[in-house]
XYZ file of C-alpha atoms in Angstrom:
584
model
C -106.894 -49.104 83.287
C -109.907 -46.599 84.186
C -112.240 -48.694 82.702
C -110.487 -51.772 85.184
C -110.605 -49.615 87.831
C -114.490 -49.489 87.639
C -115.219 -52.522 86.706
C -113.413 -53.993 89.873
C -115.064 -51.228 91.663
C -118.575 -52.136 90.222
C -118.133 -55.720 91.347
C -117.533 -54.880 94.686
C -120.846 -53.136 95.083
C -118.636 -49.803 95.762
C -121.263 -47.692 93.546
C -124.373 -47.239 93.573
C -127.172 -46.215 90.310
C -129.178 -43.649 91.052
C -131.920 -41.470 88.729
C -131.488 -37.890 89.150
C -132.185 -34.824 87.319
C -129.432 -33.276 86.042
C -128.984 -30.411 83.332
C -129.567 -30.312 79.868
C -128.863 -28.215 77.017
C -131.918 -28.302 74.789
C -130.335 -26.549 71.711
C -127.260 -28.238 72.269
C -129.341 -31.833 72.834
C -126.768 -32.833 75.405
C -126.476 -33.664 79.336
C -123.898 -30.424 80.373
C -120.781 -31.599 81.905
C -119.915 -29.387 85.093
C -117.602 -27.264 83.258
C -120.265 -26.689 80.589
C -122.307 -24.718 83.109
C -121.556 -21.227 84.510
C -123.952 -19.128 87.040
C -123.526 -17.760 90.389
C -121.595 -18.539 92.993
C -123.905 -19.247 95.799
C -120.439 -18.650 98.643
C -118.944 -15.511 96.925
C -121.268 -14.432 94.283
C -118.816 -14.778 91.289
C -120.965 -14.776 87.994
C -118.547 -17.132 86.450
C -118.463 -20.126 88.743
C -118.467 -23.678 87.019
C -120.620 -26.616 87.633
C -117.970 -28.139 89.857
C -116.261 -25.341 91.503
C -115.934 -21.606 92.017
C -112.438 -20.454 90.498
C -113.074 -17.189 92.286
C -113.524 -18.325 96.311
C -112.348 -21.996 95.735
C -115.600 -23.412 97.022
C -116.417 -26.919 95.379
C -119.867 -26.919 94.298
C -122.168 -29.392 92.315
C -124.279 -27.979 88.988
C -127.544 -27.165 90.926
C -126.224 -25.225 93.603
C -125.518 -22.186 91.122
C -127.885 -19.677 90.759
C -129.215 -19.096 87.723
C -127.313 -21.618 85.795
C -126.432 -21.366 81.838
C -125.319 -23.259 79.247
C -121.670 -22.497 77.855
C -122.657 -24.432 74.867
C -125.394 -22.536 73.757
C -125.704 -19.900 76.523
C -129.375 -21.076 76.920
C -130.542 -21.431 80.892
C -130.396 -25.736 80.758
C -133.358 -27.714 82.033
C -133.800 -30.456 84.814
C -133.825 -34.040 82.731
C -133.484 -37.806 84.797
C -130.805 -39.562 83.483
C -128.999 -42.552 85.392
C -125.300 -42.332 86.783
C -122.940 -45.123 88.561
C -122.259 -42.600 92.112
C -119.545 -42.993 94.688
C -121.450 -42.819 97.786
C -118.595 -41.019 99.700
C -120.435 -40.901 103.313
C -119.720 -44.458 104.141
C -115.690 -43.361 103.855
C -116.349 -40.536 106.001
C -115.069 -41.712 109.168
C -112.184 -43.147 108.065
C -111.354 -40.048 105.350
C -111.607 -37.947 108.506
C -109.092 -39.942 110.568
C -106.986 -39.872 107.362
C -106.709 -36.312 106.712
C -106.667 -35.334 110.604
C -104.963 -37.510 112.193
C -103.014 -39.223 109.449
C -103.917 -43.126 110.366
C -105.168 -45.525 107.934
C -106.230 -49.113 108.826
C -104.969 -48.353 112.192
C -101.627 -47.671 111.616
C -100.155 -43.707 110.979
C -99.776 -43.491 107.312
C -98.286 -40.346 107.275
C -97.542 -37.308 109.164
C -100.826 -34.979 109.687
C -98.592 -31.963 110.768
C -96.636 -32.147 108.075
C -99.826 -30.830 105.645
C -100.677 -27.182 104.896
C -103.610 -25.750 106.875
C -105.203 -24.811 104.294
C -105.400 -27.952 102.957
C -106.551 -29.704 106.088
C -109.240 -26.706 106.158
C -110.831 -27.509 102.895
C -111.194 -30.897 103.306
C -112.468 -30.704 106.797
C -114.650 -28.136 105.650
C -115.915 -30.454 103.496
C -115.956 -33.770 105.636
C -117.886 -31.361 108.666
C -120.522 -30.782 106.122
C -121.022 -34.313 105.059
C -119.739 -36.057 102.480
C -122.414 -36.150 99.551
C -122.512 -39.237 96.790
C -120.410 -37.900 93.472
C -121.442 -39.039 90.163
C -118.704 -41.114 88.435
C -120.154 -41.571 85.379
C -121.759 -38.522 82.747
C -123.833 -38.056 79.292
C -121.407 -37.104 76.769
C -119.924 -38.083 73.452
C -116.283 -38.335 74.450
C -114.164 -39.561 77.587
C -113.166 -42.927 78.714
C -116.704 -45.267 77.965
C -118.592 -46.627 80.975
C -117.613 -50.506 79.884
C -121.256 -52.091 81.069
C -124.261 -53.009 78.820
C -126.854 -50.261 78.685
C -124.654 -47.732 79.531
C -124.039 -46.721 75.791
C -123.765 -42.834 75.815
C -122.318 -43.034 79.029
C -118.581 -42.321 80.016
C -116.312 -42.050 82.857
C -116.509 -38.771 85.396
C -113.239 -36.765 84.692
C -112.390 -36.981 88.452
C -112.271 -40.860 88.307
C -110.227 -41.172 84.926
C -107.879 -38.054 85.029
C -106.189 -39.118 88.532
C -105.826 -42.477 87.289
C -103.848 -40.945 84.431
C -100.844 -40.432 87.077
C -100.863 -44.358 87.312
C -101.255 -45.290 83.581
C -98.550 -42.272 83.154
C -95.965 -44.270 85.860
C -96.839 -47.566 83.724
C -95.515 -46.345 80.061
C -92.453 -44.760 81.557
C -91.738 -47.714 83.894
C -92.494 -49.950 80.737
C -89.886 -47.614 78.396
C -87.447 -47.912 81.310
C -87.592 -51.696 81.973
C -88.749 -50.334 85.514
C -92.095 -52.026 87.480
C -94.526 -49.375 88.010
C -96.314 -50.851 90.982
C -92.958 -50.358 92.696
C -94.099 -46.599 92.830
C -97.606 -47.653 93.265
C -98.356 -50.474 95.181
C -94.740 -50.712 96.866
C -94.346 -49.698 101.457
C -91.275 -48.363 100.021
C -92.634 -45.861 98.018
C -94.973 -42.316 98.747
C -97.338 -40.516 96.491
C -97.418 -37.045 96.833
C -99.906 -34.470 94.881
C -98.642 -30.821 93.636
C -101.128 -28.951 93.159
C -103.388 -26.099 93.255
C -105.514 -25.217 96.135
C -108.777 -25.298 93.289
C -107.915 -29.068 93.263
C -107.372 -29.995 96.643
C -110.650 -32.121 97.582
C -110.346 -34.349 94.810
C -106.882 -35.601 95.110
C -107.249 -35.827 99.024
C -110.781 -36.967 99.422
C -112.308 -38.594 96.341
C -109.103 -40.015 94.570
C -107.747 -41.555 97.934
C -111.622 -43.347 98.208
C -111.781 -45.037 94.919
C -108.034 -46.194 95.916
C -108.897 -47.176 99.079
C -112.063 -48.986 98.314
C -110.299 -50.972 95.105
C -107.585 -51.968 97.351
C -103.927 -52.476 96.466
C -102.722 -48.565 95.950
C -100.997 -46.370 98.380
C -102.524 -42.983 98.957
C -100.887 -39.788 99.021
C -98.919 -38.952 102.558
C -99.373 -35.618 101.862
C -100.719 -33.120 99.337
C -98.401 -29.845 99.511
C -101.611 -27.463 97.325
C -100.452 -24.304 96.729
C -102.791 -21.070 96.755
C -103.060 -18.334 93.997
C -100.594 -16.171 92.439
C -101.851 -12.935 91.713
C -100.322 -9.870 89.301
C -99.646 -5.938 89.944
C -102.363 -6.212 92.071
C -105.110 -8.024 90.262
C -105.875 -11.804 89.336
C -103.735 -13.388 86.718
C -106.375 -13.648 83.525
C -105.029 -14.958 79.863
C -108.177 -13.766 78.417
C -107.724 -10.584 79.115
C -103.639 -10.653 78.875
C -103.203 -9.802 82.127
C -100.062 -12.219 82.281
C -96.375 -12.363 81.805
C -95.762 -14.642 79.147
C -93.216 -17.237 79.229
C -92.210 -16.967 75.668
C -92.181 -13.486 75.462
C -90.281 -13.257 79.012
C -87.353 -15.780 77.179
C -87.347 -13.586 73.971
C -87.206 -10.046 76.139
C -84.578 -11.384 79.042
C -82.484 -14.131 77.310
C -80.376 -16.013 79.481
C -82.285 -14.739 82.723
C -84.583 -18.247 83.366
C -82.594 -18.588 86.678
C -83.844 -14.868 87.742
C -87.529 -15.475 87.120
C -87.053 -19.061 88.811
C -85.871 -17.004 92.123
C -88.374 -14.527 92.225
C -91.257 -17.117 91.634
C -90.266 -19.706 94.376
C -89.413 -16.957 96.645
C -92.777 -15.600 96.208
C -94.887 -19.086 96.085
C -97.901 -19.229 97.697
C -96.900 -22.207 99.552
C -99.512 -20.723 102.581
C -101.347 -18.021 101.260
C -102.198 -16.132 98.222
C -98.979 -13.825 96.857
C -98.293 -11.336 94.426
C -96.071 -11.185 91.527
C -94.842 -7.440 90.811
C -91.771 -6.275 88.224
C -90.486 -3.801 90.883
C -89.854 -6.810 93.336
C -88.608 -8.847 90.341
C -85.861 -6.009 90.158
C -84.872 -5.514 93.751
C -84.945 -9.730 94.226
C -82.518 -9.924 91.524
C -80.409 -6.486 92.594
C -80.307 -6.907 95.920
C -80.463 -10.543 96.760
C -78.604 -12.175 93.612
C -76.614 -9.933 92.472
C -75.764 -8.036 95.398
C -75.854 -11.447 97.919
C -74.794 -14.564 95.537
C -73.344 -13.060 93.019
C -70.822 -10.520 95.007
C -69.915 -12.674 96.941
C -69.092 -15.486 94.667
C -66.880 -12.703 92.493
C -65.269 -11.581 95.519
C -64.074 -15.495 96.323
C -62.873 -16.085 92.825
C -61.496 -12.032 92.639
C -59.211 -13.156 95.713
C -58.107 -16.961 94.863
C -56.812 -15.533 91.657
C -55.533 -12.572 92.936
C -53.549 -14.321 96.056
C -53.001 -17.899 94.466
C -54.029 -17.672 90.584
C -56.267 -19.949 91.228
C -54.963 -22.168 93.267
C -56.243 -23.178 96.596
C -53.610 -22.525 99.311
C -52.534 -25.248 102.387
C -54.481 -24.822 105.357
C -52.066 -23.746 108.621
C -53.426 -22.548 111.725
C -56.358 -22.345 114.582
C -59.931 -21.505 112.883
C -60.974 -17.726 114.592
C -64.123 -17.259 115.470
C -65.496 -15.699 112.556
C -64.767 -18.417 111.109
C -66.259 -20.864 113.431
C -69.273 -19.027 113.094
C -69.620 -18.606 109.446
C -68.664 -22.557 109.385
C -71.425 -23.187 111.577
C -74.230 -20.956 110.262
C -72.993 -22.472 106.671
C -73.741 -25.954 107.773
C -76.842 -25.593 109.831
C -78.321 -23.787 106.568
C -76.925 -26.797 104.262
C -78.969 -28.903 106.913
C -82.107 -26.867 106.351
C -82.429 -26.770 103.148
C -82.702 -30.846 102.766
C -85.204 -30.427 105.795
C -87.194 -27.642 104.073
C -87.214 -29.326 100.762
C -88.552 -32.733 102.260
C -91.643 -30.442 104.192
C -92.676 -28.878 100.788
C -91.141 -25.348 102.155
C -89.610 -24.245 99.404
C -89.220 -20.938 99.886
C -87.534 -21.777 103.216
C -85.393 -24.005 101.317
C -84.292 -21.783 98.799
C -83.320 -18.856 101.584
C -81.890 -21.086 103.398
C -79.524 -21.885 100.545
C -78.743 -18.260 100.222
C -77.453 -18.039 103.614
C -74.705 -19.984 103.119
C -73.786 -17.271 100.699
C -74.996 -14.739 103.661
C -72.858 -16.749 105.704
C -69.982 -16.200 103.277
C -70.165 -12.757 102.891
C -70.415 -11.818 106.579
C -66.911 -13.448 107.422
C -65.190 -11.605 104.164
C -66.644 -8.263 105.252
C -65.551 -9.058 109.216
C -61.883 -10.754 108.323
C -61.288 -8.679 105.559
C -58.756 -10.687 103.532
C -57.344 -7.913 101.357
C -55.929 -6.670 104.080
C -55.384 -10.096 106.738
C -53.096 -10.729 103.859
C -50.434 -8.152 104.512
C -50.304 -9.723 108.623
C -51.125 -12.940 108.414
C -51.035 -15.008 105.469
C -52.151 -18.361 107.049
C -55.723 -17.058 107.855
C -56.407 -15.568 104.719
C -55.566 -18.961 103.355
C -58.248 -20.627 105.503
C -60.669 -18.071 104.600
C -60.474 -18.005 101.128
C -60.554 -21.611 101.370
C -63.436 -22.142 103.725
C -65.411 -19.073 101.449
C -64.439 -21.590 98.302
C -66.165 -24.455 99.563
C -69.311 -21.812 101.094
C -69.204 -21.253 97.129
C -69.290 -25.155 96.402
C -72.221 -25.763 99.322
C -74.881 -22.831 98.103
C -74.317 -23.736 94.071
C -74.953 -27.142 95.410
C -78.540 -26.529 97.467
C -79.538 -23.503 94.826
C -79.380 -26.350 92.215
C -83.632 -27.088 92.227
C -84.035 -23.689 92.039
C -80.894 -22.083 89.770
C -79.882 -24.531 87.666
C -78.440 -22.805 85.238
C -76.181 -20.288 87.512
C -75.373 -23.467 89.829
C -73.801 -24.701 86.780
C -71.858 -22.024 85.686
C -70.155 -22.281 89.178
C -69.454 -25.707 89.056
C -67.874 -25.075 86.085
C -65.885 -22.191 86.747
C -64.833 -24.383 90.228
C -63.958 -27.183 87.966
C -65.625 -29.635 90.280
C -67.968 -32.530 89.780
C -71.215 -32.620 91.599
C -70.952 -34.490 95.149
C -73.361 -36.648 97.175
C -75.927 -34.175 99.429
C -73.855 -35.651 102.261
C -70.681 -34.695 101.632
C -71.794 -31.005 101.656
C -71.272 -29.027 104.938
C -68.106 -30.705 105.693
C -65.130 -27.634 103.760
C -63.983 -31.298 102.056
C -65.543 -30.469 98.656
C -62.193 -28.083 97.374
C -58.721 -29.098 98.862
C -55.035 -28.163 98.442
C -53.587 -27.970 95.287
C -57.172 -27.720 93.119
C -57.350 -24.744 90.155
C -60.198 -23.104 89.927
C -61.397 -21.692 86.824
C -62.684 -17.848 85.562
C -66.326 -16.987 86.356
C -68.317 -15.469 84.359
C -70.918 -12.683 85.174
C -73.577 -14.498 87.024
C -76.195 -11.854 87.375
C -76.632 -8.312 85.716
C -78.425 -5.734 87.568
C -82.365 -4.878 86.491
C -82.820 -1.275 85.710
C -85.980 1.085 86.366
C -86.040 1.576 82.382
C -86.901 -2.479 82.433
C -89.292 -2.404 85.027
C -91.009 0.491 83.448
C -91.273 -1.267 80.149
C -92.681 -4.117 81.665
C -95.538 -2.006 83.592
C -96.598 -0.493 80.635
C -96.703 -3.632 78.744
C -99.403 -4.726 80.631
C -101.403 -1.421 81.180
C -101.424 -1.211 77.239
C -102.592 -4.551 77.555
C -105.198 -3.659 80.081
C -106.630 -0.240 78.296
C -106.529 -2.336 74.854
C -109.550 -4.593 76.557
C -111.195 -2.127 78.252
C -111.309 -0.364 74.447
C -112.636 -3.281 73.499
C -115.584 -2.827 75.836
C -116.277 1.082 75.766
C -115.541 2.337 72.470
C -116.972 0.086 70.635
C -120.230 2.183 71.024
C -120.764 4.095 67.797
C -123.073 7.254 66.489
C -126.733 7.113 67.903
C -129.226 6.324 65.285
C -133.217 6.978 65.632
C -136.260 4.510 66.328
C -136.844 4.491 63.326
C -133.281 3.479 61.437
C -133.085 0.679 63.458
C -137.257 -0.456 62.786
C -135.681 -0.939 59.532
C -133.320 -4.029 60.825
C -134.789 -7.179 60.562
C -133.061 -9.017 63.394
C -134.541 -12.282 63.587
C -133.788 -15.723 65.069
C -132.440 -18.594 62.862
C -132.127 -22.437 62.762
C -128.633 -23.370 61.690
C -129.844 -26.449 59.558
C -125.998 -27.041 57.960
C -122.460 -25.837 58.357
C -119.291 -26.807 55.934
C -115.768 -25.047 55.346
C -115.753 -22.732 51.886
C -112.738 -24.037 49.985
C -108.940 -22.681 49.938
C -110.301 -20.046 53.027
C -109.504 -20.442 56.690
C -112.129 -18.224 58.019
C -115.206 -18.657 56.091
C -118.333 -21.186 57.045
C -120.876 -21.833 54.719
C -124.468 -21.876 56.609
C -127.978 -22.679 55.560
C -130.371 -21.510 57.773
C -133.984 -21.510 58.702
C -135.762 -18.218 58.787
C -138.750 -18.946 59.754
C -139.787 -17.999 56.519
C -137.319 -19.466 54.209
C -134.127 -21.091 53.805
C -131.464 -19.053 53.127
C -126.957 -19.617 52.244
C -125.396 -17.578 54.589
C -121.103 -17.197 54.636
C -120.046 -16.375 57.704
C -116.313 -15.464 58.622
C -116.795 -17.994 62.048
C -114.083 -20.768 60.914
C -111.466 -20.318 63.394
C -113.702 -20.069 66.013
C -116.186 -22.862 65.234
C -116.219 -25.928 63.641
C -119.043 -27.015 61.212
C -120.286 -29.630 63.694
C -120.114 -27.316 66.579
C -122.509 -24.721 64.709
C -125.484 -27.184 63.451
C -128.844 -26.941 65.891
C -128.232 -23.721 67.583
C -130.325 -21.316 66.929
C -128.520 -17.483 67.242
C -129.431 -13.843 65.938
C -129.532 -12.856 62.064
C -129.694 -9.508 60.343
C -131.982 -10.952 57.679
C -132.899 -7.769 55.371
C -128.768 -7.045 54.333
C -128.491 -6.276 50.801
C -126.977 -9.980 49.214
C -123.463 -9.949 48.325
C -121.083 -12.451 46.787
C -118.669 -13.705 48.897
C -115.532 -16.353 47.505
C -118.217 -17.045 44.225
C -121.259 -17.670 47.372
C -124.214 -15.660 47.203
C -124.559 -14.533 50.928
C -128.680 -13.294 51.997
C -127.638 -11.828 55.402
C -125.723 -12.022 58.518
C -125.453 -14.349 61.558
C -124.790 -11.793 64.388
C -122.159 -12.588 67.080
C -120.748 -11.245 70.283
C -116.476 -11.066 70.810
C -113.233 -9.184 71.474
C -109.650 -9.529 70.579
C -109.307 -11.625 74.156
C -112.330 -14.509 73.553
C -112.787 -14.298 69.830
C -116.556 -14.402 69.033
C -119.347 -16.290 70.617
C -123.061 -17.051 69.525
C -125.856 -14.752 71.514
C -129.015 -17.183 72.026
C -132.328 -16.635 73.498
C -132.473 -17.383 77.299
C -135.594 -19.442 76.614
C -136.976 -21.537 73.813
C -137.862 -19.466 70.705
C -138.819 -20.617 67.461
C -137.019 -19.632 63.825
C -138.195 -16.202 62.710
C -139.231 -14.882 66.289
C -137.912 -11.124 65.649
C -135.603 -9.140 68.248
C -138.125 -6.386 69.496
C-alpha cells in the first residue's frame, strides 16, 4: 500500500526530484539515514541530537543543521555527496495546513474542533508553519525499507515518515480483513475520526506531513485531533534505559504482584497530558494510601461492612423523603458520572479518572455526615436509602474507573454480583434494586509502606552509582612514557568477519595492518554481526604476545570502547586514515 500510495502520488505531480547533498558515511559506504547521524543540537545544545530531531528540546531538525555531525555507523564525521530524492514540497500546503491546525477547517468546511487540541501541540506545529514549511525528502539511500517502485531508483527506498504512518492503514486492513469488517469504513468513512496518541517528539509528522500526503492523494480522512503527550520524567532526572534509570515493567509485576491497577492510577494521574511530569515512589505510596485505599477502597468496605451487617447482603426497600445529604451526594455523584464521559472524549484523562473518584468522594462524604451506624438505631428507613444510594455510588465509580482499574473494577462487579450496564444507565441509583444479594469483597488495596518505597529508591541509586563506576573507576595504575611507547596501537582494515563455531561470543577477523594480514578472534559476537564489522577500519593493539583461542591462533587485539549499559562500540578515526597509521 506505501508503494500505491506513491505511485498515485507520483502521478499527480505531488513530488518533486531534486539533487542535493546529503551525508555519507565513507567507511560505512552508505547515504546516513537521519537517525544514523548524531551532533549538536543547534536549539538546546544537546550532543546527542539525531538527524531528524532533538530528543532533548523536541526541536525537529534536518541532518545539516547539527553541528558537527557524526556517523553512528562508524563514528566517522560523514561527508557532503549529491544523490537524488522524490521530496514533498510541503510549502504549497501551507496555507491550507495552517487553517487546518488553527482554525480546524478543511475544504471550507470545520473538520474538527481547534479548541479541543493541546497547546502545545498547536505550538509546535505553528512554530513550524510560522517558519515556513521546507520540502521533506520522501525517499533515502539505504539497503532496507519499503523500495521506491520506479525505474532508476534501484537503491532507493521509501522515507520512514511516508511508510510508517501508512502502517496504521495497512494495520486497520488485516484486522478488518480477519474480522470480515471493511477497513475504509474507519478510513475513508464521514462516520468515522482518526485520532493520533502520541508523544510530543512526534507531533509534526502526524499533524503536518502525514495529513499532506493524505490530503494531496485524496480519499482519507485526517486526524480531528492529535491528543501528544509530553515527557515523563523519574526521581528527578530523565527516564534513560541505557543507563537503567527506569522502573521496569517486568520487574515491577514480579516485585508487586497483583498491584497492575496501582501503577495504572499513579501513571494516568500523573500523565503529562499538558506538561512534562514526574514519576516518584514516595507519591506512588501516598496515591495508593491515601487516595485508593483510604478514598475507594474505605469506602467501598464500609458499603459492603454495612449491607451485610444491616441486611446480610441484601438490599433493603426504599421508604421515605431523600435528606439533603443525600440530594447532594446524588447530585455531585451524577454530575461526576457526567464528567468523566466528557473528560474521556477531550483526551483529559486525568480529569476523567478524578472525576471517577469523586463519586467515591461523593460516597464517603454522605456516610461520614449521615452516619448510618448510628441513623440505624432512629430511623431505619434512611439508613436504608443510604446504604442503598452508597451501593449504587459503588456500582457508578467501578463503572467509570473501568479504563483505568480494570482489574479492581472487576473485583467489585463481582463481589456486587452485577453485570456491566450501558454508560447511560449510570447516574440514575437504578443499577442495584430491592431484593438483590450482594456478594463478599475482597481486599481491594493494601497499604504501601516506607520499607517499599525505600527499597525502590535504592534500587535505582545502585543502579545509578553502578554506571557512574563504570565511568570513573575504570581508571587503573599510572604507567610511564615509556611502558606505553612499547604498545603498538595501530589502525586496521577489517578485510573479513565470520562466527567461530559452537561459541556465542567469538568473531573471527582478518585484518589489514598496514603491514600484513593478520587472524584476529575477537569476543564482539553479541554485539556485532559479521556483516556489520567488514570495511571499518578501528584501533588494534598489534604487538600482544599470540595466543590460541577455541584451536585459532589470535596475533593481537581489536580495541573497543563500552559499559555494562551500551555493550561495546568501535572507536574510529574522525578523518580518513589509512591501515597501519599508529595512535601517537
Amino acid at each position: 500500500m506505501s508503494q500505491q500510495i506513491f505511485l498515485n502520488l507520483e502521478k499527480k505531480g505531488s513530488f518533486e526530484v531534486e539533487t542535493s547533498k546529503q551525508y555519507f558515511d565513507e567507511e560505512a559506504k552508505q547515504f546516513l539515514a537521519d537517525r544514523y547521524i548524531v551532533g549538536t543540537c543547534p536549539n538546546c545544545a544537546s550532543e546527542r541530537a539525531y538527524g531528524d530531531q532533538c530528543e532533548n528540546c523536541g526541536r525537529t531538525l534536518s541532518p545539516l543543521d547539527l553541528i558537527n555531525p557524526h556517523s553512528t555507523l562508524s563514528g566517522s564525521k560523514p561527508v557532503l555527496k549529491e544523490t537524488s530524492h522524490w521530496f514533498l514540497p510541503m510549502a504549497h500546503h501551507e496555507s491550507w495546513v495552517r487553517d487546518y491546525i488553527s482554525e480546524g477547517k478543511l475544504n471550507n468546511e470545520q473538520h474538527h474542533d481547534p479548541k479541543t487540541w493541546k497547546a502545545h501541540v498547536v505550538g509546535q506545529c505553528m512554530s513550524w508553519i510560522d517558519g515556513g514549511l521546507q520540502s521533506r525528502a520522501m525517499t533515502r539511500d539505504l539497503d532496507w525499507g519499503v523500495p521506491v517502485p520506479l525505474a532508476g531508483a534501484e537503491g532507493k527506498v521509501l522515507y520512514v515518515w511516508l511508510d510508517a504512518p501508512i502502517g496504521y492503514i495497512t494495520n486497520t486492513k488485516v484486522w478488518a480483513e480477519k474480522n470480515g469488517r471493511n477497513w475504509e469504513d474507519y478510513w475513508k468513512s464521514d462516520d468515522s475520526q482518526v485520532i493520533h496518541f502520541i508523544g510530543k517528539d512526534n507531533i509534526v509528522f502526524h499533524c503536518i506531513i502525514f495529513p499532506i500526503i493524505l490530503k494531496e492523494h485524496g480519499g482519507f480522512n485526517l486526524p480531528i485531533n492529535v491528543p501528544a503527550n509530553e515527557f515523563m520524567n523519574l526521581e528527578g532526572d530523565k527516564i534513560s534505559t541505557s543507563r537503567n534509570w527506569a522502573v521496569w515493567l517486568h520487574e515491577y509485576l514480579e516485585e508487586f504482584p497483583g498491584k497492575q491497577d496501582e501503577m495504572r492510577y499513579v501513571l494516568a494521574s500523573i500523565m503529562p497530558e499538558q506538561k512534562d511530569s514526574a514519576f516518584t515512589w514516595v507519591d506512588y505510596r501516598d496515591r495508593i494510601n491515601n487516595e485508593l485505599a483510604d478514598i475507594l477502597g474505605n469506602f467501598v468496605n464500609r458499603v459492603f461492612v454495612l449491607m451485610h451487617k444491616y441486611y446480610n447482603g441484601v438490599v433493603p426497600e426504599i421508604k421515605g423523603t431523600a435528606s439533603k445529604a443525600e440530594e447532594d451526594a446524588g447530585k455531585q455523584a451524577f454530575e461526576s458520572y457526567q464528567q468523566v464521559g466528557k473528560k474521556i472524549e477531550e483526551f483529559r484523562f486525568r480529569e476523567a479518572l478524578a472525576e471517577a473518584m469523586n463519586i467515591a468522594r461523593a460516597g464517603n462524604k454522605l456516610l461520614t455526615e449521615t452516619e448510618p451506624w448510628k441513623l440505624v438505631k432512629t430511623d431505619a428507613d434512611a439508613t436504608a436509602r443510604i446504604l442503598r444510594s452508597c451501593l449504587n455510588f459503588v456500582a457508578d465509580a467501578a463503572y467509570c474507573l473501568q479504563p483505568f482499574l480494570p482489574f479492581t473494577s472487576e473485583k467489585i462487579r463481582q463481589a456486587l454480583d452485577i453485570k456491566w450496564c450501558s454508560w447511560d444507565d449510570l447516574g440514575k441509583g437504578e443499577l442495584i434494586m430491592t431484593g438483590h444479594t450482594i456478594g463478599t469483597l475482597p481486599i481491594l488495596f493494601e497499604k504501601i509502606t516506607d520499607e517499599i518505597v525505600g527499597a525502590q529508591m535504592s534500587k535505582l541509586e545502585a543502579s545509578k552509582k553502578t554506571t557512574q563506576v563504570n565511568v570513573t573507576e575504570s581508571i587503573k595504575e599510572n604507567i610511564d612514557f615509556e611502558t606505553f611507547q612499547k604498545m603498538d596501537i595501530r589502525l586496521v582494515k577489517i578485510l573479513e568477519a565470520e562466527y567461530v563455531p559452537k561459541t556465542k561470543k567469538l568473531l573471527k577477523l582478518t585484518v589489514d595492518t598496514g603491514a600484513d594480514k593478520r587472524t584476529v578472534v575477537s569476543g564482539i559476537a553479541e554485539h556485532y554481526k559479521p556483516e556489520e564489522v567488514v570495511g571499518k577500519t578501528v584501533l588494534f593493539l598489534a604487538n600482544l604476545a599470540p595466543r590460541e583461542i577455541k584451536g585459532i591462533k589470535s596475533e593481537g587485539m581489536i580495541l573497543m570502547a563500552g559499559n555494562d549499559q551500551s555493550g561495546l562500540s568501535f572507536m574510529s578515526p574522525e578523518k580518513p586514515m589509512n591501515p597501519g597509521d599508529m595512535v601517537k
